[in-house]
PDB file of C-alpha atoms in Angstrom:
ATOM      1  CA  UNK A   1      18.667 -19.524 -21.468  1.00 45.00           C
ATOM      2  CA  UNK A   2      20.888 -17.694 -19.033  1.00 52.00           C
ATOM      3  CA  UNK A   3      21.566 -13.994 -19.665  1.00 52.00           C
ATOM      4  CA  UNK A   4      25.282 -14.722 -19.967  1.00 51.00           C
ATOM      5  CA  UNK A   5      24.658 -17.064 -22.866  1.00 49.00           C
ATOM      6  CA  UNK A   6      22.339 -14.555 -24.545  1.00 52.00           C
ATOM      7  CA  UNK A   7      24.953 -11.802 -24.287  1.00 50.00           C
ATOM      8  CA  UNK A   8      27.734 -13.955 -25.734  1.00 51.00           C
ATOM      9  CA  UNK A   9      25.493 -15.322 -28.485  1.00 47.00           C
ATOM     10  CA  UNK A  10      24.284 -11.829 -29.365  1.00 49.00           C
ATOM     11  CA  UNK A  11      27.791 -10.433 -29.785  1.00 53.00           C
ATOM     12  CA  UNK A  12      29.179 -13.436 -31.612  1.00 50.00           C
ATOM     13  CA  UNK A  13      26.318 -13.569 -34.108  1.00 45.00           C
ATOM     14  CA  UNK A  14      25.463  -9.912 -34.537  1.00 50.00           C
ATOM     15  CA  UNK A  15      28.822  -8.188 -34.227  1.00 52.00           C
ATOM     16  CA  UNK A  16      31.747 -10.544 -34.717  1.00 51.00           C
ATOM     17  CA  UNK A  17      30.645 -13.226 -37.172  1.00 48.00           C
ATOM     18  CA  UNK A  18      29.640 -10.871 -40.025  1.00 48.00           C
ATOM     19  CA  UNK A  19      32.939  -8.984 -39.763  1.00 46.00           C
ATOM     20  CA  UNK A  20      35.013 -12.157 -39.761  1.00 44.00           C
ATOM     21  CA  UNK A  21      33.266 -13.448 -42.892  1.00 44.00           C
ATOM     22  CA  UNK A  22      33.306 -10.187 -44.874  1.00 43.00           C
ATOM     23  CA  UNK A  23      36.521 -10.939 -46.794  1.00 40.00           C
ATOM     24  CA  UNK A  24      36.209 -11.953 -50.438  1.00 38.00           C
ATOM     25  CA  UNK A  25      38.860 -12.725 -53.037  1.00 39.00           C
ATOM     26  CA  UNK A  26      42.129 -10.775 -52.999  1.00 43.00           C
ATOM     27  CA  UNK A  27      41.531  -9.205 -49.576  1.00 46.00           C
ATOM     28  CA  UNK A  28      38.648  -6.950 -50.651  1.00 44.00           C
ATOM     29  CA  UNK A  29      35.583  -6.541 -48.470  1.00 43.00           C
ATOM     30  CA  UNK A  30      31.920  -6.908 -49.344  1.00 42.00           C
ATOM     31  CA  UNK A  31      29.144  -4.845 -47.828  1.00 41.00           C
ATOM     32  CA  UNK A  32      27.197  -6.494 -45.017  1.00 38.00           C
ATOM     33  CA  UNK A  33      23.463  -5.740 -44.964  1.00 44.00           C
ATOM     34  CA  UNK A  34      22.372  -4.109 -41.721  1.00 44.00           C
ATOM     35  CA  UNK A  35      19.350  -5.852 -40.218  1.00 45.00           C
ATOM     36  CA  UNK A  36      16.458  -3.795 -38.923  1.00 45.00           C
ATOM     37  CA  UNK A  37      15.343  -4.585 -35.399  1.00 43.00           C
ATOM     38  CA  UNK A  38      13.465  -3.050 -32.518  1.00 66.00           C
ATOM     39  CA  UNK A  39      15.487  -4.980 -29.921  1.00 93.00           C
ATOM     40  CA  UNK A  40      18.118  -3.390 -27.755  1.00 96.00           C
ATOM     41  CA  UNK A  41      20.771  -4.334 -25.230  1.00 96.00           C
ATOM     42  CA  UNK A  42      21.363  -2.040 -22.216  1.00 97.00           C
ATOM     43  CA  UNK A  43      24.688  -0.229 -22.398  1.00 98.00           C
ATOM     44  CA  UNK A  44      26.770   2.381 -20.607  1.00 98.00           C
ATOM     45  CA  UNK A  45      29.322   4.481 -22.462  1.00 98.00           C
ATOM     46  CA  UNK A  46      32.433   5.986 -20.854  1.00 98.00           C
ATOM     47  CA  UNK A  47      33.372   9.269 -22.556  1.00 97.00           C
ATOM     48  CA  UNK A  48      35.704  12.215 -22.064  1.00 96.00           C
ATOM     49  CA  UNK A  49      34.471  15.699 -21.221  1.00 95.00           C
ATOM     50  CA  UNK A  50      36.029  18.661 -23.038  1.00 93.00           C
ATOM     51  CA  UNK A  51      38.448  19.169 -20.128  1.00 93.00           C
ATOM     52  CA  UNK A  52      39.699  15.552 -20.345  1.00 90.00           C
ATOM     53  CA  UNK A  53      37.799  14.246 -17.331  1.00 95.00           C
ATOM     54  CA  UNK A  54      35.716  11.092 -17.656  1.00 95.00           C
ATOM     55  CA  UNK A  55      31.950  10.717 -17.404  1.00 97.00           C
ATOM     56  CA  UNK A  56      29.358   8.200 -18.505  1.00 97.00           C
ATOM     57  CA  UNK A  57      25.976   8.018 -20.164  1.00 97.00           C
ATOM     58  CA  UNK A  58      23.351   5.309 -20.113  1.00 98.00           C
ATOM     59  CA  UNK A  59      21.647   3.983 -23.200  1.00 97.00           C
ATOM     60  CA  UNK A  60      21.497   0.929 -25.392  1.00 97.00           C
ATOM     61  CA  UNK A  61      22.898  -0.775 -28.450  1.00 97.00           C
ATOM     62  CA  UNK A  62      20.300  -1.927 -30.993  1.00 97.00           C
ATOM     63  CA  UNK A  63      20.278  -5.661 -31.607  1.00 95.00           C
ATOM     64  CA  UNK A  64      21.166  -7.138 -34.978  1.00 94.00           C
ATOM     65  CA  UNK A  65      23.140  -4.077 -36.060  1.00 92.00           C
ATOM     66  CA  UNK A  66      26.586  -4.996 -37.319  1.00 94.00           C
ATOM     67  CA  UNK A  67      29.511  -3.204 -35.716  1.00 94.00           C
ATOM     68  CA  UNK A  68      32.836  -2.840 -37.508  1.00 96.00           C
ATOM     69  CA  UNK A  69      35.050  -5.229 -35.577  1.00 95.00           C
ATOM     70  CA  UNK A  70      37.586  -7.830 -36.625  1.00 91.00           C
ATOM     71  CA  UNK A  71      38.638  -9.537 -33.433  1.00 95.00           C
ATOM     72  CA  UNK A  72      37.826 -10.160 -29.796  1.00 96.00           C
ATOM     73  CA  UNK A  73      39.456 -11.808 -26.809  1.00 96.00           C
ATOM     74  CA  UNK A  74      38.435 -12.929 -23.363  1.00 96.00           C
ATOM     75  CA  UNK A  75      39.939 -12.324 -19.962  1.00 95.00           C
ATOM     76  CA  UNK A  76      39.363 -13.536 -16.428  1.00 94.00           C
ATOM     77  CA  UNK A  77      42.480 -12.047 -14.860  1.00 90.00           C
ATOM     78  CA  UNK A  78      42.885  -8.657 -13.252  1.00 82.00           C
ATOM     79  CA  UNK A  79      45.987  -6.782 -12.221  1.00 79.00           C
ATOM     80  CA  UNK A  80      46.171  -4.138  -9.510  1.00 77.00           C
ATOM     81  CA  UNK A  81      46.971  -1.307 -11.968  1.00 73.00           C
ATOM     82  CA  UNK A  82      43.665  -1.977 -13.757  1.00 73.00           C
ATOM     83  CA  UNK A  83      41.721  -1.033 -10.631  1.00 72.00           C
ATOM     84  CA  UNK A  84      43.416   2.396 -10.451  1.00 86.00           C
ATOM     85  CA  UNK A  85      42.186   5.276 -12.595  1.00 92.00           C
ATOM     86  CA  UNK A  86      43.153   4.772 -16.244  1.00 92.00           C
ATOM     87  CA  UNK A  87      41.811   5.731 -19.673  1.00 94.00           C
ATOM     88  CA  UNK A  88      40.559   3.074 -22.065  1.00 95.00           C
ATOM     89  CA  UNK A  89      43.406   1.788 -24.270  1.00 94.00           C
ATOM     90  CA  UNK A  90      41.130   1.784 -27.350  1.00 96.00           C
ATOM     91  CA  UNK A  91      37.455   2.224 -28.297  1.00 97.00           C
ATOM     92  CA  UNK A  92      35.940  -1.109 -27.371  1.00 97.00           C
ATOM     93  CA  UNK A  93      32.946  -3.003 -26.096  1.00 98.00           C
ATOM     94  CA  UNK A  94      33.523  -4.809 -22.820  1.00 97.00           C
ATOM     95  CA  UNK A  95      30.978  -7.590 -22.366  1.00 97.00           C
ATOM     96  CA  UNK A  96      30.779  -8.938 -18.823  1.00 97.00           C
ATOM     97  CA  UNK A  97      30.108 -12.671 -18.673  1.00 97.00           C
ATOM     98  CA  UNK A  98      30.511 -13.115 -14.920  1.00 96.00           C
ATOM     99  CA  UNK A  99      30.907 -10.657 -12.063  1.00 96.00           C
ATOM    100  CA  UNK A 100      29.526  -7.330 -10.888  1.00 96.00           C
ATOM    101  CA  UNK A 101      31.780  -4.344 -11.443  1.00 95.00           C
ATOM    102  CA  UNK A 102      31.348  -0.833 -10.024  1.00 95.00           C
ATOM    103  CA  UNK A 103      32.949   1.816 -12.246  1.00 95.00           C
ATOM    104  CA  UNK A 104      33.886   5.270 -10.973  1.00 96.00           C
ATOM    105  CA  UNK A 105      34.392   8.382 -13.127  1.00 95.00           C
ATOM    106  CA  UNK A 106      36.160  11.713 -12.522  1.00 92.00           C
ATOM    107  CA  UNK A 107      33.416  13.445 -10.519  1.00 93.00           C
ATOM    108  CA  UNK A 108      33.053  10.446  -8.191  1.00 94.00           C
ATOM    109  CA  UNK A 109      29.848   9.137  -9.804  1.00 96.00           C
ATOM    110  CA  UNK A 110      29.548   5.372 -10.080  1.00 96.00           C
ATOM    111  CA  UNK A 111      27.562   2.800 -12.028  1.00 97.00           C
ATOM    112  CA  UNK A 112      27.301  -0.966 -11.925  1.00 96.00           C
ATOM    113  CA  UNK A 113      28.065  -3.291 -14.821  1.00 96.00           C
ATOM    114  CA  UNK A 114      26.702  -6.807 -14.525  1.00 96.00           C
ATOM    115  CA  UNK A 115      26.159  -9.577 -17.074  1.00 97.00           C
ATOM    116  CA  UNK A 116      23.703  -8.347 -19.700  1.00 93.00           C
ATOM    117  CA  UNK A 117      24.888  -4.708 -19.600  1.00 97.00           C
ATOM    118  CA  UNK A 118      27.413  -3.736 -22.286  1.00 97.00           C
ATOM    119  CA  UNK A 119      30.193  -1.293 -21.444  1.00 98.00           C
ATOM    120  CA  UNK A 120      31.414   0.908 -24.282  1.00 98.00           C
ATOM    121  CA  UNK A 121      34.818   2.314 -23.326  1.00 97.00           C
ATOM    122  CA  UNK A 122      35.582   5.550 -25.186  1.00 97.00           C
ATOM    123  CA  UNK A 123      37.344   7.590 -22.492  1.00 96.00           C
ATOM    124  CA  UNK A 124      40.699   7.555 -24.287  1.00 95.00           C
ATOM    125  CA  UNK A 125      42.296  10.613 -22.647  1.00 94.00           C
ATOM    126  CA  UNK A 126      42.955  12.037 -19.214  1.00 91.00           C
ATOM    127  CA  UNK A 127      42.703  10.242 -15.907  1.00 89.00           C
ATOM    128  CA  UNK A 128      39.999   7.864 -17.117  1.00 92.00           C
ATOM    129  CA  UNK A 129      37.957   5.580 -14.888  1.00 95.00           C
ATOM    130  CA  UNK A 130      38.507   3.083 -12.103  1.00 93.00           C
ATOM    131  CA  UNK A 131      36.560   0.008 -11.055  1.00 92.00           C
ATOM    132  CA  UNK A 132      36.146  -2.552  -8.309  1.00 91.00           C
ATOM    133  CA  UNK A 133      34.460  -5.930  -8.051  1.00 91.00           C
ATOM    134  CA  UNK A 134      31.251  -5.953  -6.004  1.00 93.00           C
ATOM    135  CA  UNK A 135      30.297  -9.246  -4.339  1.00 92.00           C
ATOM    136  CA  UNK A 136      32.468 -10.994  -6.938  1.00 86.00           C
ATOM    137  CA  UNK A 137      35.817 -12.719  -6.761  1.00 89.00           C
ATOM    138  CA  UNK A 138      36.432 -12.688 -10.508  1.00 91.00           C
ATOM    139  CA  UNK A 139      35.460 -10.739 -13.609  1.00 93.00           C
ATOM    140  CA  UNK A 140      35.054 -12.727 -16.813  1.00 96.00           C
ATOM    141  CA  UNK A 141      34.692 -10.566 -19.907  1.00 96.00           C
ATOM    142  CA  UNK A 142      35.084 -10.195 -23.646  1.00 97.00           C
ATOM    143  CA  UNK A 143      36.920  -7.264 -25.210  1.00 97.00           C
ATOM    144  CA  UNK A 144      35.661  -6.312 -28.668  1.00 98.00           C
ATOM    145  CA  UNK A 145      37.599  -3.379 -30.183  1.00 98.00           C
ATOM    146  CA  UNK A 146      35.921  -1.145 -32.749  1.00 97.00           C
ATOM    147  CA  UNK A 147      37.703  -0.326 -35.973  1.00 96.00           C
ATOM    148  CA  UNK A 148      39.043   3.240 -36.224  1.00 94.00           C
ATOM    149  CA  UNK A 149      36.261   5.675 -37.112  1.00 94.00           C
ATOM    150  CA  UNK A 150      33.538   3.003 -36.861  1.00 97.00           C
ATOM    151  CA  UNK A 151      30.071   3.802 -35.543  1.00 97.00           C
ATOM    152  CA  UNK A 152      29.770   2.537 -31.963  1.00 97.00           C
ATOM    153  CA  UNK A 153      25.986   2.031 -32.458  1.00 97.00           C
ATOM    154  CA  UNK A 154      25.335   3.501 -28.983  1.00 98.00           C
ATOM    155  CA  UNK A 155      22.002   5.321 -28.492  1.00 97.00           C
ATOM    156  CA  UNK A 156      21.836   7.495 -25.374  1.00 97.00           C
ATOM    157  CA  UNK A 157      18.756   7.486 -23.152  1.00 95.00           C
ATOM    158  CA  UNK A 158      16.899  10.781 -23.147  1.00 83.00           C
TER     159      UNK A 158
END
């Protein structure tokens, strides 16, 4: 199975599906049991420093842990303003399906996101980050916003 398919299947089954089926009668929510697993997906998290600049940290997101999400959407279009420095519009996972994207943070450091690596965008203030496609003509991705105050499940490498 291609890594793209594994990434999409992982997010749809582990993160989205349980949240979409959590409603019971009269709009109340039931608790979803968190599965225990030793698996992990590589991830990079964009965060703000105390002074408002943007940096990143590498880590992972454990598999089969349920994130608090209610929706997602896909995109394969990019606009010029998106390539300029900007903060994330919301806390969200960005799952790359196709393309290689080099992100740049405030101090000039860069990292590469490719299919199979999850981006967690949490740099909500300041100048933010910028990005460019590397050896790619398009960037196909899923945006999966986290609910306010929800655990992002990210575990930083040490």
